CSV table of C-alpha atoms in Angstrom, one decimal:
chain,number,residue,atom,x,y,z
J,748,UNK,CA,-9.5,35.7,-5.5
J,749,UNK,CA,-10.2,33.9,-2.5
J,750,UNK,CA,-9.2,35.3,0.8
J,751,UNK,CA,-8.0,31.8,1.9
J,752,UNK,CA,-5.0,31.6,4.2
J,753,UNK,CA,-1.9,30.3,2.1
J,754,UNK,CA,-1.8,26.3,2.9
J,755,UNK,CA,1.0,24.0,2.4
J,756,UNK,CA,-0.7,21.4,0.7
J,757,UNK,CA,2.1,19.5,-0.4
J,758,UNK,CA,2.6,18.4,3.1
J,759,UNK,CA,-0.2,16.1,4.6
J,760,UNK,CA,-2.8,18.0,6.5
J,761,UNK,CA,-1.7,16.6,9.4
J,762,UNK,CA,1.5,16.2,11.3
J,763,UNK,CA,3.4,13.2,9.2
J,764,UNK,CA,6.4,12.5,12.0
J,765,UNK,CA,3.6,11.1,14.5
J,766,UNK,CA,2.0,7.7,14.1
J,767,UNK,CA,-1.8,9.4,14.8
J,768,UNK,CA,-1.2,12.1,11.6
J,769,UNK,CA,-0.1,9.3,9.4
J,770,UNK,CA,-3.0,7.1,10.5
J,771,UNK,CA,-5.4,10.0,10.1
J,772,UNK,CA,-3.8,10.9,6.2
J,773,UNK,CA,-3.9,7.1,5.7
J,774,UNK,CA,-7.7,6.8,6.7
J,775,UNK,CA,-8.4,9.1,3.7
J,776,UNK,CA,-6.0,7.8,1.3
J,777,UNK,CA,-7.5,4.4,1.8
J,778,UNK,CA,-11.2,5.3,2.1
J,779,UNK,CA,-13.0,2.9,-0.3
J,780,UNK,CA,-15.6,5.6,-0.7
J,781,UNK,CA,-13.2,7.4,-3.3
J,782,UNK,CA,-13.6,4.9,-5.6
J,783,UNK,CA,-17.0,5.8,-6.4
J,784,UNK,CA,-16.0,9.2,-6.9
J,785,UNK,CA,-16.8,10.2,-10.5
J,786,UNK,CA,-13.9,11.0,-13.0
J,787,UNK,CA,-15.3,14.7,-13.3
J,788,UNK,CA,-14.6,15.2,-9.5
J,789,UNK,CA,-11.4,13.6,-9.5
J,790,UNK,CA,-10.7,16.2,-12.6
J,791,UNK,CA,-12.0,18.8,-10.8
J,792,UNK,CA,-10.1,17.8,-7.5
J,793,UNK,CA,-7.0,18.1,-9.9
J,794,UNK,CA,-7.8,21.3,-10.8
J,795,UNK,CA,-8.1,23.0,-7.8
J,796,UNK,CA,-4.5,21.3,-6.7
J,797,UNK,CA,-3.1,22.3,-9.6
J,798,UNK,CA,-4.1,25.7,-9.2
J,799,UNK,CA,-3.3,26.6,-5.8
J,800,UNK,CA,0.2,25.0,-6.2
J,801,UNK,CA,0.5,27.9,-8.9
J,802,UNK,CA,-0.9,30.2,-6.5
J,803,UNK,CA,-4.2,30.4,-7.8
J,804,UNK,CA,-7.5,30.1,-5.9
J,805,UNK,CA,-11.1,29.7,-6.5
J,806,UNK,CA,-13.3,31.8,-5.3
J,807,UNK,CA,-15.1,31.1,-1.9
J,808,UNK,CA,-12.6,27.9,-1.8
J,809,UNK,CA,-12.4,26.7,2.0
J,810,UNK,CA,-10.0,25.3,3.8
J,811,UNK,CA,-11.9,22.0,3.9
J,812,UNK,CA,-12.8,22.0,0.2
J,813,UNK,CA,-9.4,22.2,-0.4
J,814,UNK,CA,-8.2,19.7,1.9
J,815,UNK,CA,-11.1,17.7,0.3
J,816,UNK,CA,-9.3,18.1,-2.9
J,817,UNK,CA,-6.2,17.5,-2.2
J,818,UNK,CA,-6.8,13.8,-0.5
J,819,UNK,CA,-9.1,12.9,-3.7
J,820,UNK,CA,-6.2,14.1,-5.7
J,821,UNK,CA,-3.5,12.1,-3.5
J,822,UNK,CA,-6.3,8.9,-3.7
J,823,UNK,CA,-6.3,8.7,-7.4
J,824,UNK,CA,-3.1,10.3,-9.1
J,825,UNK,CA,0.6,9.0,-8.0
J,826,UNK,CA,2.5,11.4,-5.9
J,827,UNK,CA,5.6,11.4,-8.2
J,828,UNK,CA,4.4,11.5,-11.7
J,829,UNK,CA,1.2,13.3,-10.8
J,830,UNK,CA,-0.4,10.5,-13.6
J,831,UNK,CA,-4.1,9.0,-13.2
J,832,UNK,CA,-3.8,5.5,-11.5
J,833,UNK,CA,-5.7,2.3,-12.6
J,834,UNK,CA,-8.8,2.3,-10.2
J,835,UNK,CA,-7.9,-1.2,-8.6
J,836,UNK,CA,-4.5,-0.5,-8.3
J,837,UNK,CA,-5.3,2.4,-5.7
J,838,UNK,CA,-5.0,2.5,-2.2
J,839,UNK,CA,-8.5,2.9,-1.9
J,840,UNK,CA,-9.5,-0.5,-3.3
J,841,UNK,CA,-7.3,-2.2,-0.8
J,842,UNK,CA,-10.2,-3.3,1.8
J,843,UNK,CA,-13.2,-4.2,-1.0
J,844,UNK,CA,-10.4,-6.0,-3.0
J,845,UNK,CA,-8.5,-7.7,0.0
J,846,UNK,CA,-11.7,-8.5,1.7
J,847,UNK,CA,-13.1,-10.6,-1.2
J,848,UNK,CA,-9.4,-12.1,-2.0
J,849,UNK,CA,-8.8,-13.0,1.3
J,850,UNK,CA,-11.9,-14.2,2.7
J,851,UNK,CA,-12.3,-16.6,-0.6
J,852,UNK,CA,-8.6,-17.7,0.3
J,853,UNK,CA,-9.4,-18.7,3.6
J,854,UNK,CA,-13.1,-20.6,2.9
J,855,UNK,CA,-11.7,-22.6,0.2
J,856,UNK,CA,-8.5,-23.8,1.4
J,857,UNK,CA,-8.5,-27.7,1.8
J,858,UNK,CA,-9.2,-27.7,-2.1
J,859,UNK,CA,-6.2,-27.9,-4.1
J,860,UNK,CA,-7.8,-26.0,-7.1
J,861,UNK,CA,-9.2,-23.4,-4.9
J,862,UNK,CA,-5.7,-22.9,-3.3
J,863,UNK,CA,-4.0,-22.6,-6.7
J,864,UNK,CA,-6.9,-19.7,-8.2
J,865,UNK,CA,-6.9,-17.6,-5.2
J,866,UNK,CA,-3.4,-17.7,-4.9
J,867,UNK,CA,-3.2,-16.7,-8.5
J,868,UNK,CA,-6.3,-13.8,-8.0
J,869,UNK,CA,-4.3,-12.8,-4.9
J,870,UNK,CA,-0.7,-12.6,-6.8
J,871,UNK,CA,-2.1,-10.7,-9.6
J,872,UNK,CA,-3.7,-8.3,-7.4
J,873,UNK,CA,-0.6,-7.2,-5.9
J,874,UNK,CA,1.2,-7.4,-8.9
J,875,UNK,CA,-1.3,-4.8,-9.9
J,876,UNK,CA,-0.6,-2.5,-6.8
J,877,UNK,CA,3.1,-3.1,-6.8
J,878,UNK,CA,3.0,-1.6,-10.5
J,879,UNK,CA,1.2,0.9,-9.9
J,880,UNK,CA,2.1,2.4,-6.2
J,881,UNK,CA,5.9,2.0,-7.3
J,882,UNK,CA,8.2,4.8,-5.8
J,883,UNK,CA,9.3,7.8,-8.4
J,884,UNK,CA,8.8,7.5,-11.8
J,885,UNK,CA,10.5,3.9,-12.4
J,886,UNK,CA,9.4,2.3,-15.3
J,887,UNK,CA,9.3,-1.3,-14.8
J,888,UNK,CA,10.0,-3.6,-17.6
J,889,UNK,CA,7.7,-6.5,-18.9
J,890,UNK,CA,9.9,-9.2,-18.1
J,891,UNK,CA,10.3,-7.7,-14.8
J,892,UNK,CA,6.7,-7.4,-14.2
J,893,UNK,CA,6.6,-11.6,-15.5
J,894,UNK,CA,9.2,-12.3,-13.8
J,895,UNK,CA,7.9,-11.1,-10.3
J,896,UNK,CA,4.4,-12.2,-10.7
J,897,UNK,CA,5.4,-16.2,-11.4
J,898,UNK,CA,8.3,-16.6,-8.9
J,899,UNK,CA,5.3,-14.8,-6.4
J,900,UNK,CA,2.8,-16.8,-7.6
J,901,UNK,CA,5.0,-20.0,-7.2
J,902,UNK,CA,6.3,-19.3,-3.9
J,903,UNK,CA,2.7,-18.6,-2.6
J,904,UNK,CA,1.6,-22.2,-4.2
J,905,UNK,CA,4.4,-24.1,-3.0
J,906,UNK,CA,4.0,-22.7,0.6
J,907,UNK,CA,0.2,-23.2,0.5
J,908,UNK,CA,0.0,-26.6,-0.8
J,909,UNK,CA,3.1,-27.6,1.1
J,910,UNK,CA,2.2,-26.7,4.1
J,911,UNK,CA,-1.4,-28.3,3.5
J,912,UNK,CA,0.1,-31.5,3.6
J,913,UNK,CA,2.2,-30.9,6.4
J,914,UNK,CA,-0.9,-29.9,8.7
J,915,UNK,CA,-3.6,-32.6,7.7
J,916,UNK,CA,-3.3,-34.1,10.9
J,917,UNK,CA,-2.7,-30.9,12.9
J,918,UNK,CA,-5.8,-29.0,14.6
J,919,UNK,CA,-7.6,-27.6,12.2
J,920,UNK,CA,-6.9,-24.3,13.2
J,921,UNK,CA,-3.5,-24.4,11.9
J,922,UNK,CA,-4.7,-25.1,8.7
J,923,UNK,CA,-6.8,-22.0,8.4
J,924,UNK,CA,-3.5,-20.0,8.8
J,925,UNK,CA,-2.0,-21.5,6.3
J,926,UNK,CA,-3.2,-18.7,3.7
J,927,UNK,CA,-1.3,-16.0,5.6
J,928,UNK,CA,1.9,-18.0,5.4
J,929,UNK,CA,1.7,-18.3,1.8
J,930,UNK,CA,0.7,-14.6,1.5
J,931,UNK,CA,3.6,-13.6,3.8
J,932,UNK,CA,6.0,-15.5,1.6
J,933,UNK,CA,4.7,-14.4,-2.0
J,934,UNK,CA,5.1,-10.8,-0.2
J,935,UNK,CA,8.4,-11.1,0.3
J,936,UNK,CA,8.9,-12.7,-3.0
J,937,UNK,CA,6.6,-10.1,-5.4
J,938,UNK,CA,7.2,-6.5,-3.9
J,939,UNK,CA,11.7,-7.0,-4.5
J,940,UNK,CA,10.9,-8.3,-7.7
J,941,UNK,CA,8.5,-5.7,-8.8
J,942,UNK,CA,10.7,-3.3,-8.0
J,943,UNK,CA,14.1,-5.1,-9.0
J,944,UNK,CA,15.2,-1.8,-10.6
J,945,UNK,CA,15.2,0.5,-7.9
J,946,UNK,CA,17.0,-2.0,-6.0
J,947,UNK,CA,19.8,-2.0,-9.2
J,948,UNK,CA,19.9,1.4,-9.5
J,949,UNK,CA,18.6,3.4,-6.6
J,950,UNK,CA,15.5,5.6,-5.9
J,951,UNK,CA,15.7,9.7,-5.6
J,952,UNK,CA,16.8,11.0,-2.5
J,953,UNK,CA,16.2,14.5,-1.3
J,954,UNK,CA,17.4,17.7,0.8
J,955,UNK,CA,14.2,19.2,2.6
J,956,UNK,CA,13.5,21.4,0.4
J,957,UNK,CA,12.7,19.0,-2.3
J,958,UNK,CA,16.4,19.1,-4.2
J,959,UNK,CA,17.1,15.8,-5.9
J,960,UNK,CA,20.8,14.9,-5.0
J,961,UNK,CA,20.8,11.8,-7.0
J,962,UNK,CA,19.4,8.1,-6.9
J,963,UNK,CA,20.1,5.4,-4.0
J,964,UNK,CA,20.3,2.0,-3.6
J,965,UNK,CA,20.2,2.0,0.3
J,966,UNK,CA,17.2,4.2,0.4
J,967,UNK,CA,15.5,1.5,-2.6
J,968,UNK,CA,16.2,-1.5,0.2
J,969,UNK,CA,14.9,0.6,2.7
J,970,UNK,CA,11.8,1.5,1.3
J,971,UNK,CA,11.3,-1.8,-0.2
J,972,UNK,CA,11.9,-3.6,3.6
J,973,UNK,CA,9.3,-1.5,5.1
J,974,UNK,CA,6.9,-1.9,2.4
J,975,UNK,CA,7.5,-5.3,2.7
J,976,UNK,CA,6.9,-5.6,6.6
J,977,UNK,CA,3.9,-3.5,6.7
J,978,UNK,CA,1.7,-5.2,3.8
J,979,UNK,CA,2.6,-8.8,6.1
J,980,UNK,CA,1.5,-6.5,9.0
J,981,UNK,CA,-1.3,-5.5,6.7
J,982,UNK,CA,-2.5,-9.1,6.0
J,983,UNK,CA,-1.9,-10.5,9.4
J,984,UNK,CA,-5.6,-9.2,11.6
J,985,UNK,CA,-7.7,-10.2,8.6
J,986,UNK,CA,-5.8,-13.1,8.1
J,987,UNK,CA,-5.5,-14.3,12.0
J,988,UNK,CA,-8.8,-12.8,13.9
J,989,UNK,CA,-11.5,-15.0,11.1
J,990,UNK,CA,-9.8,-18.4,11.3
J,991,UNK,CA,-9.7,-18.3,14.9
J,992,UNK,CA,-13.4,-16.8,14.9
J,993,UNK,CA,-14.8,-19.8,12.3
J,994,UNK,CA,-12.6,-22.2,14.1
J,995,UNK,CA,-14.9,-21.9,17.2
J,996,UNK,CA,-18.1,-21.7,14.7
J,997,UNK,CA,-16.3,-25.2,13.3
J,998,UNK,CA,-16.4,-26.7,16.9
J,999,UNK,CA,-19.8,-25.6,18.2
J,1000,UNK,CA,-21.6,-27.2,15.0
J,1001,UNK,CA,-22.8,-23.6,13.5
J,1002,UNK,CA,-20.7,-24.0,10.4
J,1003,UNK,CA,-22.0,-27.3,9.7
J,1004,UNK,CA,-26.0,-26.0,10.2
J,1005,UNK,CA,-25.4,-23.0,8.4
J,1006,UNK,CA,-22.7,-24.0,5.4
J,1007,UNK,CA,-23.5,-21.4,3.7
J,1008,UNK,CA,-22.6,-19.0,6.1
J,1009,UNK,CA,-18.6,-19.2,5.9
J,1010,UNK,CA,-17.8,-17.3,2.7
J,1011,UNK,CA,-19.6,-14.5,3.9
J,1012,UNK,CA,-18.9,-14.2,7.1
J,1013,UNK,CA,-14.9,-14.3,6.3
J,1014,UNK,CA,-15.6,-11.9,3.7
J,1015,UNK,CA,-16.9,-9.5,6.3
J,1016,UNK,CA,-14.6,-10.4,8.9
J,1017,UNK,CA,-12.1,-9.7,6.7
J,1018,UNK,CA,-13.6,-6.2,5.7
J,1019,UNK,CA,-13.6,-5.3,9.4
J,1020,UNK,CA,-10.4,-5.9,9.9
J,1021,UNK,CA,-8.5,-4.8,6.5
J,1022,UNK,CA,-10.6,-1.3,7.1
J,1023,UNK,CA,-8.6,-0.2,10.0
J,1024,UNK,CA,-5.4,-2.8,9.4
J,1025,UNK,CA,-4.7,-1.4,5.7
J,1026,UNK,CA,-4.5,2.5,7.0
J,1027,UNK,CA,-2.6,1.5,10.4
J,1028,UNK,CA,-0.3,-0.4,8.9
J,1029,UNK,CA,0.4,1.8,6.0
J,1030,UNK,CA,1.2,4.5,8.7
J,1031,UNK,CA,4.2,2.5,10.6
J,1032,UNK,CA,6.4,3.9,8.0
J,1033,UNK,CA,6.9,7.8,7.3
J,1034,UNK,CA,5.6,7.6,3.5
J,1035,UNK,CA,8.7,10.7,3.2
J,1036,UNK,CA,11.2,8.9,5.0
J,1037,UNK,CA,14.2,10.1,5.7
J,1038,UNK,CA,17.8,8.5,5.7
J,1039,UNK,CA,21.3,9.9,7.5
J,1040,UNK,CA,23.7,10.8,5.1
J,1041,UNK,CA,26.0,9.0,5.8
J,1042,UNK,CA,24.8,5.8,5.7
J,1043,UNK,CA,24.5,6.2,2.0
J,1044,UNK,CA,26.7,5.3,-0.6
J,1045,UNK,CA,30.1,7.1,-0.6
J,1046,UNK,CA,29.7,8.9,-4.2
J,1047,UNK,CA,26.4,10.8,-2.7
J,1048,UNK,CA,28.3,11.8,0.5
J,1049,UNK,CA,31.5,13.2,-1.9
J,1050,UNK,CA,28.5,14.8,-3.6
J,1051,UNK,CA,26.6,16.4,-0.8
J,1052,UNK,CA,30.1,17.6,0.9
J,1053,UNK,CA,31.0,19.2,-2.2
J,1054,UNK,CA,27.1,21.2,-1.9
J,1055,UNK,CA,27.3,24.8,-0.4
J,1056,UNK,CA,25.6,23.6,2.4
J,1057,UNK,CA,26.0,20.0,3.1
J,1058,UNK,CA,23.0,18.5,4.4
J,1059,UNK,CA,22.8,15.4,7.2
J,1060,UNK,CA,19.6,14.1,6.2
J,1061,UNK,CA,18.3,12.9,2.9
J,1062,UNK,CA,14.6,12.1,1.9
J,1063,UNK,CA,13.1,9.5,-0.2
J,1064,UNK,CA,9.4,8.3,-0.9
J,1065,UNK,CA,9.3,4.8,0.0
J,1066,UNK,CA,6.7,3.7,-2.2
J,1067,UNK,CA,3.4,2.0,-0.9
């Protein structure tokens, strides 16, 4: 056995009520270096969770190998079912996928069948992460799941191409931003549809200790809201800092020398950004957030009164 100090590991490694220790758990949850981590590692990252949560240790584990572990294991398996996530549905592929998504979006979009593929890469690509970063173990129906990705898909379209026309004569850095607009309103569109059933019929909410007091339908809009907020949050640096970047290219004649040179250098732009927006931004929010209790509905407060010790806070995961 090892002679390792017992270590909460079903906490974050670092302290998750301040904005730095979320930022610093978010950094490894979002590391696109875990994607190239093998499926043997990932196993035997699993393993070693698996076991210490049942009190078992390796021998010669260290604290570092098993914090190692654990962020692999919270990078690649969902934190409520404990199942094995679709690689590009991960946090972790946020900034290669993102970067490539967006900086397309944002090089091609005076054509109108440019705008209408990227916008339909881009929808299903947060369809995909919607699905698979959805809070607890909701299941979400196929017509659901259809449902959300066309009205997304079609809200994004309509604002893009819309607001294309309304900025032809308007400088053209205005019409650089019209991506993020689009991707602002498809987010506000895809992520309460994807997750329509929460919204009907709540999310679990919990005492402190972990204790499942029943399901929520204020803590679903909650969570849903924040998520919400912080992917537009998300979107916004690699979305705002290129345009106005190749907009002074544009102006001084380099884009027009070197054409060639856009696609890329949004791409990277893009990466830059989305590498330290996509953990920031999923900090804002506690990923265990926690609700008064008595703002929820009036059934769960009857129940928790009727507990042996009534509790004032409730806790739900608010998805990602």
């Amino acid at each position: 056995m090892s002679s390792l100090p017992r270590i909460n590991i079903e906490e974050p490694r670092w302290d998750q009520s301040t904005y730095t220790g979320r930022a610093k758990h978010f950094f490894t949850i979002t590391n696109p270096l875990n994607l190239l981590v093998s499926s043997a590692e990932l196993e035997k990252a699993k393993r070693i969770v698996k076991n210490y949560r049942a009190g078992e240790s390796e021998p010669g584990l260290t604290e570092d190998e098993l914090w190692k572990a654990k962020h692999l294991y919270d990078s690649a398996y969902h934190p409520d079912t404990g199942e094995k996530m679709f690689i590009l549905g991960r946090m972790s592929a946020q900034v290669p996928m993102n970067m490539t998504i967006t900086g397309c979006m944002m090089t091609f979009y005076k054509s109108t069948s440019a705008v209408v593929f990227w916008q339909w890469i881009n929808q299903s690509f947060n369809a995909l992460v919607n699905y698979t970063n959805r809070s607890g173990d909701s299941d979400i129906p196929i017509n659901v799941l259809g449902t959300s990705y066309v009205l997304a898909t079609g809200g994004a379209l309509v604002t893009a191409l819309g607001l294309n026309s309304l900025v032809k004569k308007a400088p053209p850095l205005i019409g650089r931003l019209v991506p993020f607009a689009a991707v602002a309103a498809a987010n506000c569109v895809n992520i309460p549809m994807m997750r329509r059933k929460e919204l009907q019929e709540g999310i679990p909410v919990f005492d402190k200790n972990g204790n499942k007091l029943g399901d929520s339908k204020v803590a679903a809009q909650i969570g849903i809201a924040t998520v919400t907020l912080s992917r537009i949050l998300m979107a916004s640096p690699g979305m705002v800092f290129p345009p106005i970047v190749m907009n002074a290219l544009e102006r001084r004649g380099t884009l027009a020398r070197l054409p060639w040179l856009s696609a890329p250098l949004q791409v990277l732009l893009c990466g830059f950004c989305l590498t330290f927006a996509t953990p920031m931004c999923c900090a804002l929010f506690p990923q265990r957030s926690s609700l008064s209790a008595s703002h929820i509905e009036d059934h769960l407060q009857e129940k928790i009164k009727q507990l042996p010790h009534p509790v004032d806070t409730v806790y739900f995961n608010k998805g990602l």
